[in-house]
CSV table of C-alpha atoms and ligand atoms in Angstrom, one decimal:
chain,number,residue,atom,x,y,z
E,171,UNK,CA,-6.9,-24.7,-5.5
E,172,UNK,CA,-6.8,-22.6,-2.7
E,173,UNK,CA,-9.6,-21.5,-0.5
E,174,UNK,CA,-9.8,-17.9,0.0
E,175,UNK,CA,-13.1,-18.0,2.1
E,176,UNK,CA,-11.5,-20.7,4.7
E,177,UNK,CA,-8.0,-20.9,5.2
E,178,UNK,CA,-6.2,-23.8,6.5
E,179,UNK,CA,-3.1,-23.8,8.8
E,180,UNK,CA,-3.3,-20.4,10.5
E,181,UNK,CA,-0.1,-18.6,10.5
E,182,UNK,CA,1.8,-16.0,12.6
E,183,UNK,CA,2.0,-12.4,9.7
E,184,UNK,CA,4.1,-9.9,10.7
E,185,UNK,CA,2.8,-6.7,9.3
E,186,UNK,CA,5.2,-3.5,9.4
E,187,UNK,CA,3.3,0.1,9.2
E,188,UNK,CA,0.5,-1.9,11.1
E,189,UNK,CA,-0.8,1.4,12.2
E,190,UNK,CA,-0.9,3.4,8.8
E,191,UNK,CA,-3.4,3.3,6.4
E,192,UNK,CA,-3.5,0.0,4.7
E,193,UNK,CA,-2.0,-1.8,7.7
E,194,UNK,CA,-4.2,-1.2,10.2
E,195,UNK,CA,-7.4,-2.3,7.6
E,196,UNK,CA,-4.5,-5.4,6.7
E,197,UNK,CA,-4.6,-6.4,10.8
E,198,UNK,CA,-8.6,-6.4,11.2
E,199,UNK,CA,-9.2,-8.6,8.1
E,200,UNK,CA,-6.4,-11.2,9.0
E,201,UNK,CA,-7.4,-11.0,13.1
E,202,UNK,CA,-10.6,-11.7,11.5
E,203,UNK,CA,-9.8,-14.4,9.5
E,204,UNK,CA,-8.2,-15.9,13.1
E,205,UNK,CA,-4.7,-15.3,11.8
E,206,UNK,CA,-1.8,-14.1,14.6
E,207,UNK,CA,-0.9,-10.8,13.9
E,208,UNK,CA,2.3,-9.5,14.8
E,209,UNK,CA,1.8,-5.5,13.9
E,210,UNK,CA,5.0,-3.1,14.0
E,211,UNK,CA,4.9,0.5,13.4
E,212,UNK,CA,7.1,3.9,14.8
E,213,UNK,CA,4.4,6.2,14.6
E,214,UNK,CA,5.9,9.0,13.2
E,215,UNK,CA,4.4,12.4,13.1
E,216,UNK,CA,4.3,12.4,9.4
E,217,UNK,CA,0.6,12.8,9.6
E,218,UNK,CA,-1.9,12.7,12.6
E,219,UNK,CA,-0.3,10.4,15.3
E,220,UNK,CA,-3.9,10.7,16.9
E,221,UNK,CA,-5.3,9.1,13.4
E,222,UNK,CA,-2.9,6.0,14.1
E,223,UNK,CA,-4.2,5.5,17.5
E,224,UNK,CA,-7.5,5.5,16.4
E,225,UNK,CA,-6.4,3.1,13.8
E,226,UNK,CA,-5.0,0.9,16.5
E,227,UNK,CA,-7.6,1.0,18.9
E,228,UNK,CA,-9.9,-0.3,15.6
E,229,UNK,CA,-7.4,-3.2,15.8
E,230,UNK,CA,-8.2,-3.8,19.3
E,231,UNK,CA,-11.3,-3.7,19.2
E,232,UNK,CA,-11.6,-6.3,16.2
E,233,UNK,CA,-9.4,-8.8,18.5
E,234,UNK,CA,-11.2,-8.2,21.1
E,235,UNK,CA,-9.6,-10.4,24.0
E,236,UNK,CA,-8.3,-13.3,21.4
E,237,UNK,CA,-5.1,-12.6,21.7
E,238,UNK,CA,-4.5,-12.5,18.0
E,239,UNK,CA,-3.0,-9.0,18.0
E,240,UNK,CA,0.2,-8.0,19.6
E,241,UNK,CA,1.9,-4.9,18.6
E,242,UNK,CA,5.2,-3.2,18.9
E,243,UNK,CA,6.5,0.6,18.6
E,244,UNK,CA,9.8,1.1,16.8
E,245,UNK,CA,11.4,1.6,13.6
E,246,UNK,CA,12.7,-0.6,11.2
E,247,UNK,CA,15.9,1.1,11.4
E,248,UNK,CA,16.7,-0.7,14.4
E,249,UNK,CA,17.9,-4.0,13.3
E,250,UNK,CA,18.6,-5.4,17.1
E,251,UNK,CA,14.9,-4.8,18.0
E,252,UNK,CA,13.6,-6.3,14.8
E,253,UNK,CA,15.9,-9.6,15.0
E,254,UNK,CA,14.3,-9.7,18.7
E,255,UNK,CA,10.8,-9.6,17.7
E,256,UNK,CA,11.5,-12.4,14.7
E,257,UNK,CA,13.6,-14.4,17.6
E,258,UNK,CA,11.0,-14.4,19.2
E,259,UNK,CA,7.1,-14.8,17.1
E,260,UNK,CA,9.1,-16.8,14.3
E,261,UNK,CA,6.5,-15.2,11.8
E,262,UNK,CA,5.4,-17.3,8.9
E,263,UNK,CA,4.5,-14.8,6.7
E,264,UNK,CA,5.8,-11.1,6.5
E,265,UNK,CA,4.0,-8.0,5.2
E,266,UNK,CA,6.2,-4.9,4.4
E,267,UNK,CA,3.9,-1.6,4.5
E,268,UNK,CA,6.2,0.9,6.9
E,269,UNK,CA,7.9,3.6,4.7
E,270,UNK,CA,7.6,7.0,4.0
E,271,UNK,CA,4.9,7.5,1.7
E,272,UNK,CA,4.4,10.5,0.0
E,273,UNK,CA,5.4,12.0,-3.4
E,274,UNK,CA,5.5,15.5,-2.7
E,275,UNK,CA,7.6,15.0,0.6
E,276,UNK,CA,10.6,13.5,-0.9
E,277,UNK,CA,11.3,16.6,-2.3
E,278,UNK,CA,12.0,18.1,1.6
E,279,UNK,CA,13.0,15.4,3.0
E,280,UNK,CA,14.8,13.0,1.0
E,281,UNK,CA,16.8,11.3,3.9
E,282,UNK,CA,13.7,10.0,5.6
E,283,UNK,CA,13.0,7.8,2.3
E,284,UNK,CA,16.5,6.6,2.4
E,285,UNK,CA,16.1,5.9,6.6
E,286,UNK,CA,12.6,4.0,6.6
E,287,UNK,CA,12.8,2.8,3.1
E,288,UNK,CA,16.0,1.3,2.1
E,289,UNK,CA,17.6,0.4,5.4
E,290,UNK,CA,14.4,0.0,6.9
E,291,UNK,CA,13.9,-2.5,4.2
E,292,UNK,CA,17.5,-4.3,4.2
E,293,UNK,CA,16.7,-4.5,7.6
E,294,UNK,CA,13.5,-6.8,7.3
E,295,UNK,CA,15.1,-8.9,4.3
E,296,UNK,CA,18.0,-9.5,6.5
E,297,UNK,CA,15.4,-10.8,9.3
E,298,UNK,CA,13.7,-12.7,6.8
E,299,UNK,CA,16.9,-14.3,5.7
E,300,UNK,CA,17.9,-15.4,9.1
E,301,UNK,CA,14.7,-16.8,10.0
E,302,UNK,CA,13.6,-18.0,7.0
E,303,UNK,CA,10.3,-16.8,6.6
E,304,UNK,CA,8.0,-18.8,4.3
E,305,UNK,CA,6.6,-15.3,2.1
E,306,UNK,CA,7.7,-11.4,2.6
E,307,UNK,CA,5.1,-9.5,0.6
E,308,UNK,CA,5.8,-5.7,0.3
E,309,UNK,CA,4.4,-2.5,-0.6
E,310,UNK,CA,5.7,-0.9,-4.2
E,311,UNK,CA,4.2,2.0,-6.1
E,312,UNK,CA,2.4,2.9,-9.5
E,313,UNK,CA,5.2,6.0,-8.9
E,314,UNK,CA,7.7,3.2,-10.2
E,315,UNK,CA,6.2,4.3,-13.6
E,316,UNK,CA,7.2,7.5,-13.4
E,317,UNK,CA,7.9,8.7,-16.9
E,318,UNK,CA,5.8,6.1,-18.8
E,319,UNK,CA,3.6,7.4,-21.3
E,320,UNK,CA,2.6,3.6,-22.6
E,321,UNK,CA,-1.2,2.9,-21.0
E,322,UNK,CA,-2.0,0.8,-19.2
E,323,UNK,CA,0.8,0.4,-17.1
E,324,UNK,CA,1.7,-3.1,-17.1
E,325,UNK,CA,4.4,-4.9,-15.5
E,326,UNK,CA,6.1,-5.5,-18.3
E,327,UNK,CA,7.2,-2.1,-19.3
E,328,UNK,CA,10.2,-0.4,-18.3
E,329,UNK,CA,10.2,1.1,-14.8
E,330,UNK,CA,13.7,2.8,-15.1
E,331,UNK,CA,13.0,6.3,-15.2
E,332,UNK,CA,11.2,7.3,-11.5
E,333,UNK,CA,10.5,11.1,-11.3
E,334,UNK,CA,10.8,11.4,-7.6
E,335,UNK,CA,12.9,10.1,-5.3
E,336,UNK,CA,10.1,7.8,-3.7
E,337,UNK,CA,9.4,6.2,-6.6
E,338,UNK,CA,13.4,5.4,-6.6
E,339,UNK,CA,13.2,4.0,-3.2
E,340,UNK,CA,10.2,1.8,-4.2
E,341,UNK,CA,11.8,0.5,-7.4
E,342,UNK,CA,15.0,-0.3,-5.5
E,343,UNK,CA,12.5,-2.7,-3.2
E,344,UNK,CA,11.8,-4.5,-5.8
E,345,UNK,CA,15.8,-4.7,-7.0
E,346,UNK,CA,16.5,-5.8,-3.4
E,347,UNK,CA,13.7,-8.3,-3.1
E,348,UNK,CA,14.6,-10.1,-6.3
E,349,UNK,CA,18.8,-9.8,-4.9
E,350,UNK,CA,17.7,-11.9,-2.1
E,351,UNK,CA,14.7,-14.1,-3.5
E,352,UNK,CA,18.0,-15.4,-5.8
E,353,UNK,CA,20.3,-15.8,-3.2
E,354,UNK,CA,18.5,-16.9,0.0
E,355,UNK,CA,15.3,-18.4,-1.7
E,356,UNK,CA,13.1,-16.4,-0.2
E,357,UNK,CA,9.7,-15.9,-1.6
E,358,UNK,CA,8.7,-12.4,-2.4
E,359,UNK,CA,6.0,-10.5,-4.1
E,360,UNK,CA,5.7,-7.2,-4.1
E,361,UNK,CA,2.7,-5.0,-4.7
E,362,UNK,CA,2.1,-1.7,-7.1
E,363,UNK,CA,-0.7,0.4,-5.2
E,364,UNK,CA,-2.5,2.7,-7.1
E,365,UNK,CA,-3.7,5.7,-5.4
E,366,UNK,CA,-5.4,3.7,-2.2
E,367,UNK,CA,-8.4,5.3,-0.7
E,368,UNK,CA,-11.0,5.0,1.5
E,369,UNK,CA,-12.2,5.5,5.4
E,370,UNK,CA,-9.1,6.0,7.7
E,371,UNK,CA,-7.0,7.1,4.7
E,372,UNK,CA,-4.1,9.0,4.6
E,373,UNK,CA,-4.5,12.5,6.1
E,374,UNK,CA,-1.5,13.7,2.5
E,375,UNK,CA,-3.6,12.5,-0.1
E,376,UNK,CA,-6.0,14.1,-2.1
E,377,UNK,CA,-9.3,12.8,-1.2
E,378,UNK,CA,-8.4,13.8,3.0
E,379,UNK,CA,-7.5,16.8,1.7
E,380,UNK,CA,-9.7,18.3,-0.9
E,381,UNK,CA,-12.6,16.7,1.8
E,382,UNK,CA,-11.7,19.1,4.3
E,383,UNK,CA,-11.0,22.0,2.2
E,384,UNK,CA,-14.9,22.1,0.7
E,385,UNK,CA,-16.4,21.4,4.2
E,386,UNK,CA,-14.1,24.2,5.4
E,387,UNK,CA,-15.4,26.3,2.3
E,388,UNK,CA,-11.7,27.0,1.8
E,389,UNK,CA,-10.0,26.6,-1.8
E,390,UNK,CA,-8.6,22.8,-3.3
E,391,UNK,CA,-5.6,23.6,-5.4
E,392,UNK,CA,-6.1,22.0,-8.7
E,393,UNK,CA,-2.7,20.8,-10.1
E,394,UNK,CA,-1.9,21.3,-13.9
E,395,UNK,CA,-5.1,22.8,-14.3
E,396,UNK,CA,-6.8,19.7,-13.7
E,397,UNK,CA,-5.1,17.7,-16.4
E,398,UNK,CA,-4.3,14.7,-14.4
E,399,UNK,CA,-5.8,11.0,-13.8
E,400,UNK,CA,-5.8,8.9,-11.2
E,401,UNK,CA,-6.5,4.9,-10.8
E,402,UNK,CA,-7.8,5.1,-7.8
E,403,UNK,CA,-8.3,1.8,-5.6
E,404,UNK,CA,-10.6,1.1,-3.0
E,405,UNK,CA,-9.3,-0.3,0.8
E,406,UNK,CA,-11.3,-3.2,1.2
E,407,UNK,CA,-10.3,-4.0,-2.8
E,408,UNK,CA,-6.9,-3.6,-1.7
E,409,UNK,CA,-6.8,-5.5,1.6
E,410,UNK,CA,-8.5,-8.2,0.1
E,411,UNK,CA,-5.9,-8.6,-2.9
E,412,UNK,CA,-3.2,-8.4,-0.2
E,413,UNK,CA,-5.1,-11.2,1.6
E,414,UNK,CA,-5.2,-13.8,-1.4
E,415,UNK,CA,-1.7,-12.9,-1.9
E,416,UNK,CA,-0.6,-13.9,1.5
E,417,UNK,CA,-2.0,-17.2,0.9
E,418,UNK,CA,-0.5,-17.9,-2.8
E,419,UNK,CA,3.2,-17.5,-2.6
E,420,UNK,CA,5.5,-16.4,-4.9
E,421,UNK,CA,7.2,-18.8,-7.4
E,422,UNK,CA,10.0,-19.4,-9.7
E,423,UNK,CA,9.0,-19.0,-13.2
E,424,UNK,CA,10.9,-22.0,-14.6
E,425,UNK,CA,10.0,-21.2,-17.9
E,426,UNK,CA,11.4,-17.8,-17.7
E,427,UNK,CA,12.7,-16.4,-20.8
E,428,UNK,CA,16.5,-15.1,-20.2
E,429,UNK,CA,16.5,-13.3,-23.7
E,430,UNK,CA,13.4,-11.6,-23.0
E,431,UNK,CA,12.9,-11.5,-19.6
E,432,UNK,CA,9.5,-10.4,-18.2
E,433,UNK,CA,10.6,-7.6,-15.2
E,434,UNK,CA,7.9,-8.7,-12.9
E,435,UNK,CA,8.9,-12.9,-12.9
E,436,UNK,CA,11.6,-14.0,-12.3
E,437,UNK,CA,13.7,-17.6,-12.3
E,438,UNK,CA,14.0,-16.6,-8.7
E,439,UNK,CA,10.7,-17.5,-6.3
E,440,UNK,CA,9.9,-13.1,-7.3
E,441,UNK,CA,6.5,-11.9,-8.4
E,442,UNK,CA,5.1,-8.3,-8.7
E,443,UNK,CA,1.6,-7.2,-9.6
E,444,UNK,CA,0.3,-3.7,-10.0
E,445,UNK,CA,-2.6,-3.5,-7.7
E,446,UNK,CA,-5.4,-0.8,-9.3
E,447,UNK,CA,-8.6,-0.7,-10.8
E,448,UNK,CA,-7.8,-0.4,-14.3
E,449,UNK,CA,-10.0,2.4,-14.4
E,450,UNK,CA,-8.6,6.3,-14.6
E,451,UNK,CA,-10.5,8.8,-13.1
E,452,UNK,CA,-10.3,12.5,-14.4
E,453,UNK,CA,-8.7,14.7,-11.6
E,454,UNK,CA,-12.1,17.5,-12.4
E,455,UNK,CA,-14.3,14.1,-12.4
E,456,UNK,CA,-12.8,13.1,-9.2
E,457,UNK,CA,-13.6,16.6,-7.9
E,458,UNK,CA,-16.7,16.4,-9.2
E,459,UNK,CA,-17.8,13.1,-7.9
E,460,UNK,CA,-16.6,14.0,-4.5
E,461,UNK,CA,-18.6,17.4,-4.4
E,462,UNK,CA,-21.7,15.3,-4.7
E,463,UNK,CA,-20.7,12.8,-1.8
E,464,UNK,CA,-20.3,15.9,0.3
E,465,UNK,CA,-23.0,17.6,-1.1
E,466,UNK,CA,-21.2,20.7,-1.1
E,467,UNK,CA,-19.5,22.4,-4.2
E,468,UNK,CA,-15.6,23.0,-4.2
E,469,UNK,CA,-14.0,26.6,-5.2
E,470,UNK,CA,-11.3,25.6,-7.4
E,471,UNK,CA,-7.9,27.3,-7.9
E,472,UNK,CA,-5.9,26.0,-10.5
E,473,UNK,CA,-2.2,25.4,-10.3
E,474,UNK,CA,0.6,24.4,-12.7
E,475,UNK,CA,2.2,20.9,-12.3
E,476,UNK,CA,4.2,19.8,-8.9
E,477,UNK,CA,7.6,18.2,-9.6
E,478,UNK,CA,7.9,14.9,-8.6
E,479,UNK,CA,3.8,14.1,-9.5
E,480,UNK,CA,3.1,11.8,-12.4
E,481,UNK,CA,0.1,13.0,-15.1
E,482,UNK,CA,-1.9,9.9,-15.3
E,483,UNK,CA,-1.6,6.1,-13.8
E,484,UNK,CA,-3.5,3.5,-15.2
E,485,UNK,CA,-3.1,-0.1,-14.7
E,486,UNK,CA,-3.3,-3.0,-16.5
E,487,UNK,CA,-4.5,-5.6,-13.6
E,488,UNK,CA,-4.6,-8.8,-16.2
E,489,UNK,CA,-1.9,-10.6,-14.2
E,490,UNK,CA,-2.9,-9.9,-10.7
E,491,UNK,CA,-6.3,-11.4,-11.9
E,492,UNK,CA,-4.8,-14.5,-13.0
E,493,UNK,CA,-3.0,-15.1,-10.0
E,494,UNK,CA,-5.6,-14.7,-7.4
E,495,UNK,CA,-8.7,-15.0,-9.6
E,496,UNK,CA,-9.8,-11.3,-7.7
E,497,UNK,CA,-11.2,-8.2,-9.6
E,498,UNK,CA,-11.5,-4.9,-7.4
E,499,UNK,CA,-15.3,-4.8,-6.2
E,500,UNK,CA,-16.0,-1.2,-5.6
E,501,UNK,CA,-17.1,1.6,-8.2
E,502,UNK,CA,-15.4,5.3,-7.9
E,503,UNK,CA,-18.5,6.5,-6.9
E,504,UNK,CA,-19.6,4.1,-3.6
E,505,UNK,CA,-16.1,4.3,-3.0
E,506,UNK,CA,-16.2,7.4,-2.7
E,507,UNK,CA,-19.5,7.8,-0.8
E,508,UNK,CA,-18.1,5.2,1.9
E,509,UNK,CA,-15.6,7.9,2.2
E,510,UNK,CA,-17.5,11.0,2.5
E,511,UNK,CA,-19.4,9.5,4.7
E,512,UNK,CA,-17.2,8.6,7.0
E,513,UNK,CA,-15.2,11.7,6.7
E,514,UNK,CA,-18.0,13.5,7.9
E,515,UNK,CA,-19.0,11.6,10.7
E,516,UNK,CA,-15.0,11.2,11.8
E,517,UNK,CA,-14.8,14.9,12.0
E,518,UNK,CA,-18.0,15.3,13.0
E,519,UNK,CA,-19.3,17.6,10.0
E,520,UNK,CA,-22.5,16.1,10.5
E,521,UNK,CA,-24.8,19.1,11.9
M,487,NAD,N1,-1.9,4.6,0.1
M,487,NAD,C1,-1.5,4.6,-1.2
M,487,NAD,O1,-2.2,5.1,-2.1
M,487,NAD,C2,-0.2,3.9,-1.6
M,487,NAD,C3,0.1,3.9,-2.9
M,487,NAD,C4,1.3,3.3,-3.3
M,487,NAD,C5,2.1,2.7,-2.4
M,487,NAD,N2,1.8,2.8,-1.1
M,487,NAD,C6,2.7,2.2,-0.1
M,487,NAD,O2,1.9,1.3,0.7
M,487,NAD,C7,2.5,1.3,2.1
M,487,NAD,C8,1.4,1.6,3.1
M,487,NAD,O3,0.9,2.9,2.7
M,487,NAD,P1,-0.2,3.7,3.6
M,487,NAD,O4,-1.0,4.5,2.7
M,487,NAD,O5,-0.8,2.8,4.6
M,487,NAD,O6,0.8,4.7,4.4
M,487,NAD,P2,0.9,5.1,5.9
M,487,NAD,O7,1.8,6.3,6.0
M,487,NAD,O8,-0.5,5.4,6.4
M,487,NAD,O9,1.4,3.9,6.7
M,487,NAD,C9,2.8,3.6,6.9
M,487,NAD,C10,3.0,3.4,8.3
M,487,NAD,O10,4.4,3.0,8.5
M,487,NAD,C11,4.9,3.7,9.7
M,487,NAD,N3,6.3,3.9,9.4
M,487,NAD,C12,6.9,4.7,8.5
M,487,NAD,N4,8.3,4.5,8.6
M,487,NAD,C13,8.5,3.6,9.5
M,487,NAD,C14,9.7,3.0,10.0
M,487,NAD,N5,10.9,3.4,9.5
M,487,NAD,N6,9.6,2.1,11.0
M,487,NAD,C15,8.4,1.7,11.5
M,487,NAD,N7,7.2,2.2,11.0
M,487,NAD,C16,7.3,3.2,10.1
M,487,NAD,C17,4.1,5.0,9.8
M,487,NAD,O11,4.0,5.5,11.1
M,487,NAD,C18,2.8,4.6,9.2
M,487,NAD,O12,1.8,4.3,10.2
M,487,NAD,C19,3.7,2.2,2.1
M,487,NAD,O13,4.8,1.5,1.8
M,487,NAD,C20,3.4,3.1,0.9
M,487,NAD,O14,4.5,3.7,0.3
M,487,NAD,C21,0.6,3.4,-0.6
């Protein structure tokens, strides 16, 4: 049985897209939990590059003189640099979250998703093969769902038919972690986030956005006239799975069933879980629980579907709890307040 509470061993992470969203509340916990961090990001101008530093100076702060956090600028494209930085920390445990995010995006700028993405990613298998890293854990999508209708979501189903090119590059992740979890042994598990949100989030998603626009009194646009749902997840809900799964590391399935074989095991040392809060929440309820964090009302336009989006994710999280024993904390609504909150006092909408 592992304990979660007081780890044993510490280990050098590596965490790619250390100064993004997810990574930067990734490097606090682990520099809290006394782990070496090894945090790598490019910081692109995708979104706020001020927003990363602020990020990263959060980091800082949280290490505080231990020397637990080093950090590097560059992208993952560059092979030479990454093989240095392996050469030289020998991390233990690596934790994939640099790529382009973004739905919408891929639609302008599909080569970015190929750049960060897929060679990006080759780039850090190909590091992890040569120095034979104990447990690469990566980010995946609930976009690898794309044209699934069957709710929940589970790991099980089909994830051949992505409707946007991000969701392509996520599924072919997974196809590339399980190529190499065969053929060099090395233990992967990815993770399927759904819709991630809280304080520090990404400046592209909906809750940022739709935030600013009612504080601003200017319109939120509501897509497919509000007809969508979302399975939103809280950060610290998130960070926390990610944590557990750092410390349980993917395994063969050695009683894997080659005539009706499971997509998410594998009789390679391959896991993936979807990573939600098996609990959809109405895009108009979202709106609506939102309005009263802010205390403010939105004016709503509403506007046909955007190609690319998906109408509803939903997850089924029965595996994930297994194998970590974790169910996601936070409710929608404090979720949501921890968000509003802090929006407000980031941007200073206090007054
Ligand atoms: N936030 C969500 O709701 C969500 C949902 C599903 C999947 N994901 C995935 O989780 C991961 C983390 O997401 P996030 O919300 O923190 O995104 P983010 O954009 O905030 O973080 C990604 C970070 O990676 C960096 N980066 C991008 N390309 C890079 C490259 N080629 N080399 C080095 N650094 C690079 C960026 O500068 C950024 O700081 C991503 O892989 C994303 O696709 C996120």
């Amino acid at each position: 049985m592992i304990n979660f509470d007081n780890p044993k061993n510490q280990k050098t992470i590596l965490i790619t897209g250390a100064a993004g969203f997810i990574g930067a509340a990734l490097s606090i916990k682990l520099i809290d939990k006394d782990f070496n961090i090894i945090g790598i990001d490019n910081l692109n101008n995708y979104y706020s590059v001020d927003l990363k530093l602020k990020r990263l100076n959060l980091i800082k702060d949280k290490n505080n003189n231990k020397n637990l956090w080093h950090f590097h600028e560059f992208s993952l494209e560059n092979a030479k640099e990454l093989n240095d930085l392996f050469n030289i920390y020998n991390p233990n445990i690596v934790i994939n979250l640099a790529a382009q995010a973004g739905v919408r995006y891929s639609l302008e700028n599909p080569l970015s998703y190929v750049n960060s993405n897929i060679l990006g990613f080759l780039n850090v298998l190909e590091a992890c093969r040569k120095y034979k890293v104990e447990h690469l854990i990566y980010a995946s999508s609930s976009s690898v769902y794309g044209g699934n209708k069957q709710m929940p979501f589970s790991e099980r189903n089909s994830v051949d038919h992505p409707i946007s090119l991000y969701a392509a590059t996520k599924k072919s992740n997974e196809l590339m972690a399980h190529s190499y979890s065969h053929l060099f042994d090395i233990n992967t598990t990815g993770l399927r986030f759904f819709t991630v949100y809280g304080p520090y989030g990404r400046p592209d998603m909906a809750p940022m956005i739709f935030a600013k626009a009612i504080l601003e009194n200017e319109e939120i646009r509501v897509f497919n006239n509000g007809d969508m749902s979302r399975d939103f997840t809280y950060i610290d809900d998130v960070i926390e799975i990610i944590y557990r799964c750092c410390l349980k590391v993917a395994t063969k399935n050695d009683n894997f069933n080659h005539f009706d074989p499971d997509p998410s095991e594998s009789f390679a040392p391959y896991k993936v879980f979807n990573v939600g809060s098996n609990n959809p929440i109405s895009l108009m309820n979202f709106i609506e629980i939102l309005e009263n964090a802010l205390g403010k009302k939105a004016q709503k336009i509403f506007m046909p579907m955007q190609p690319g989006d998906v109408h509803n994710t939903f997850s089924d999280i029965s595996k994930l709890q297994d194998w970590i024993k974790y169910t996601p904390q936070t409710s929608f609504e404090d979720g949501i307040k921890r968000f509003a909150e802090w929006y407000k006092n980031y941007f200073d909408y206090s007054s």
